[in-house]
Coordinates of C-alpha atoms in Angstrom, one line a residue:
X674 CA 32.5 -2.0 -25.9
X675 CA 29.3 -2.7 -25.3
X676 CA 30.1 -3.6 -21.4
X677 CA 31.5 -0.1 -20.8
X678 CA 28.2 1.6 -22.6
X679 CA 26.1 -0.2 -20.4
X680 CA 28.3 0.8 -17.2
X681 CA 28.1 4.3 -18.0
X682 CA 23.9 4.3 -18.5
X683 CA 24.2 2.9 -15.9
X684 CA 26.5 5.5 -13.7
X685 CA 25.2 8.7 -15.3
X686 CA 21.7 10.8 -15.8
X687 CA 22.4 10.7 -19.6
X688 CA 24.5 8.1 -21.2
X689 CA 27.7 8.6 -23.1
X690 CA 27.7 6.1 -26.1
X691 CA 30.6 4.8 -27.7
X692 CA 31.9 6.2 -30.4
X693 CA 31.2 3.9 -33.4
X694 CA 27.4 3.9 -32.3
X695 CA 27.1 7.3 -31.5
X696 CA 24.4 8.7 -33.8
X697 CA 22.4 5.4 -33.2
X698 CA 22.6 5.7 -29.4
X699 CA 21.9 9.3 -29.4
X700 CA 18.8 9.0 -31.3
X701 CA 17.2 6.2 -29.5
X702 CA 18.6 8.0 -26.0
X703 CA 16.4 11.0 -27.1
X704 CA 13.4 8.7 -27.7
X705 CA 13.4 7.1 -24.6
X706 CA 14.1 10.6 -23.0
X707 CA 11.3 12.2 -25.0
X708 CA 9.0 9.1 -23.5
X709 CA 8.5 7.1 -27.0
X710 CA 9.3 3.9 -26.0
X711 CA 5.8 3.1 -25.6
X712 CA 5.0 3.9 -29.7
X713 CA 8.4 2.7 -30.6
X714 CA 7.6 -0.9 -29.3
X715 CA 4.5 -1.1 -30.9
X716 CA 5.7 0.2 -34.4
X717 CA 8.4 -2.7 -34.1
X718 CA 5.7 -4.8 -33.6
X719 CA 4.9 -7.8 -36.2
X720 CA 2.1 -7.9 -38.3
X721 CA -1.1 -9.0 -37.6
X722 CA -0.2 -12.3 -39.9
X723 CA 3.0 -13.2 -38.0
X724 CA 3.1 -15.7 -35.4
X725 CA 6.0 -13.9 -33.8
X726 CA 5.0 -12.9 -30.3
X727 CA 8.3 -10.4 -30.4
X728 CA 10.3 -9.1 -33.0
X729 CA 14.2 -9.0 -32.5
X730 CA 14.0 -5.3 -32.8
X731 CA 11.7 -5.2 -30.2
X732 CA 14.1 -7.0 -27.9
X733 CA 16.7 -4.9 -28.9
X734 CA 14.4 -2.0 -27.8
X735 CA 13.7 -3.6 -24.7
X736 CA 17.8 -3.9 -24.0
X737 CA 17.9 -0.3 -24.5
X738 CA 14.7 0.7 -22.6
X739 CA 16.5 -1.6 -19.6
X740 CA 20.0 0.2 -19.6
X741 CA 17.9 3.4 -19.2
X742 CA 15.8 1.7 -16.8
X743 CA 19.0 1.2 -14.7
X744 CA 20.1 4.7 -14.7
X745 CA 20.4 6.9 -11.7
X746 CA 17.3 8.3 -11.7
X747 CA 14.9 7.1 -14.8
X748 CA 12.2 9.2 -15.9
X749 CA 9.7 6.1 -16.2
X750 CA 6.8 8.3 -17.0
X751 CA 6.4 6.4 -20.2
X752 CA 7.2 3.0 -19.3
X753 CA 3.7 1.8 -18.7
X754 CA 3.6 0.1 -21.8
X755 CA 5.6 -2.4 -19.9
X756 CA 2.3 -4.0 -18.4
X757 CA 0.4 -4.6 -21.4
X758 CA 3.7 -6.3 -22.7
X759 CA 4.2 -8.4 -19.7
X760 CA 1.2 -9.8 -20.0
X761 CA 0.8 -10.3 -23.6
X762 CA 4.3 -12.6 -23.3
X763 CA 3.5 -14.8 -19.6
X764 CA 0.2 -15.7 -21.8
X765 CA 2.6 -16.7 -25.1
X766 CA 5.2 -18.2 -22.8
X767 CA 2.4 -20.1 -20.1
X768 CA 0.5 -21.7 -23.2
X769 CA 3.8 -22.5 -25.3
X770 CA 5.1 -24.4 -21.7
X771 CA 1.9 -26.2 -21.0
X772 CA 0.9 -27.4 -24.7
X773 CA 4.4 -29.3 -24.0
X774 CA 5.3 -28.6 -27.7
X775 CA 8.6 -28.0 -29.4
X776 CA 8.5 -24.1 -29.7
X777 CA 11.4 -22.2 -31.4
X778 CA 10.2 -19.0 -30.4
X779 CA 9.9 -19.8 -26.6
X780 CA 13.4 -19.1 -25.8
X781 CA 13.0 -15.2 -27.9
X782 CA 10.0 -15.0 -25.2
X783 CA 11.7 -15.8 -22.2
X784 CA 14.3 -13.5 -23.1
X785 CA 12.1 -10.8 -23.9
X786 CA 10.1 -11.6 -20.3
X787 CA 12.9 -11.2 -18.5
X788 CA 14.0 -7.9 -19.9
X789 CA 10.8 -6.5 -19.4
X790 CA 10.8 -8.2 -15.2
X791 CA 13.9 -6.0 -15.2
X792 CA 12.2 -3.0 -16.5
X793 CA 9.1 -3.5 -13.7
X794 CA 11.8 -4.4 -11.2
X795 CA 13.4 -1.2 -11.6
X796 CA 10.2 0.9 -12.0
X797 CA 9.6 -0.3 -8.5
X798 CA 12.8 0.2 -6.8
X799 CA 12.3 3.8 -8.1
X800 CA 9.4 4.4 -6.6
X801 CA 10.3 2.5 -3.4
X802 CA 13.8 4.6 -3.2
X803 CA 11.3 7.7 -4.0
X804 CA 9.2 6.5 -0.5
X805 CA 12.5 6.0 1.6
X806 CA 13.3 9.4 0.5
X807 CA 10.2 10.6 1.9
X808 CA 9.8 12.6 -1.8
X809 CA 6.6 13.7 -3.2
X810 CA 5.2 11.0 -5.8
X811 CA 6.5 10.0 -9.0
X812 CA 5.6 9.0 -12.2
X813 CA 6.4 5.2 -10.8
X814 CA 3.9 5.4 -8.4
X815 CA 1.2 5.2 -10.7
X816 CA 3.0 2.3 -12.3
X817 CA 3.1 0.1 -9.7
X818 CA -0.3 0.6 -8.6
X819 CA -1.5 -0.7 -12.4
X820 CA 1.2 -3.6 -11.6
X821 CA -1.4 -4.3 -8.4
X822 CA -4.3 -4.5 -10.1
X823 CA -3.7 -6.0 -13.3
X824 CA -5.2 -8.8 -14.4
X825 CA -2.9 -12.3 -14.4
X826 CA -0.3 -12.9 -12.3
X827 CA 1.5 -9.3 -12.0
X828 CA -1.6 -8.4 -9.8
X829 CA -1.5 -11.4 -7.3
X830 CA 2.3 -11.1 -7.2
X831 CA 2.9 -7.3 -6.2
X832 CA -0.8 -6.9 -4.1
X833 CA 0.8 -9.6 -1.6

């Protein structure tokens, strides 16, 4: 079921959910259309006092946030917070690998990381598809010259 959900976010403007998620799917569709992802993310974020670098309901976001990513044509006006989150994680994730510890949360991290590659990754094929087209600028554009200048290793990565 959850195959053919992500198949049809993925083939359609607006996705269809299946029907024993419906009301769930709907609402979190019309956050991410209503460009809330941003505040969502941080509200699922732990407290101050946790060591968790990412909540599972913030990975769960992130899933949802990467099916709409892969859509047609994303609105990814609000997907800046992206960035910030990136960055926050490759710090969790560089210092966990390097202190050469056990860490139970590392593989949480990586999976979160990876989600939100995915989201940048499509954030810039949007705007590159956007600049084969020959369209006017997007939302994306902005994006991906934040993703240029940022601070760590996004910057070095994309400005080469």
């Amino acid at each position: 079921m959850a195959r053919s959900w992500r198949w049809t976010i993925r083939n359609s403007v607006r996705p269809t959910c299946p029907s024993s998620a419906d009301a769930r799917c709907e609402i979190f569709t019309s956050y991410i259309e209503s460009g809330f992802q941003g505040r969502l993310i941080n509200a699922l974020n732990p407290p101050t006092t946790s060591s968790e670098p990412i909540t599972p309901a913030q990975t769960s976001l992130l899933k949802i946030v990467d099916s709409h990513l892969s859509a047609p044509h994303p609105n990814t006006a609000n997907d800046a917070f992206l960035l910030p989150l990136f960055n926050r994680l490759h710090v969790y994730a560089a210092g966990s690998l390097s202190s050469g510890l056990d860490d139970a949360r590392l593989p949480k991290v990586l999976e979160a990381l990876v989600l939100v590659l995915e989201g940048l990754g499509s954030i810039g094929l949007a705007c590159q598809g956007r600049q084969d087209r020959q369209e006017a600028g997007g939302e994306e554009e902005e994006i991906v010259r934040q993703m240029q200048v940022t601070d760590g290793i996004v910057g070095p990565v994309v400005g080469e």
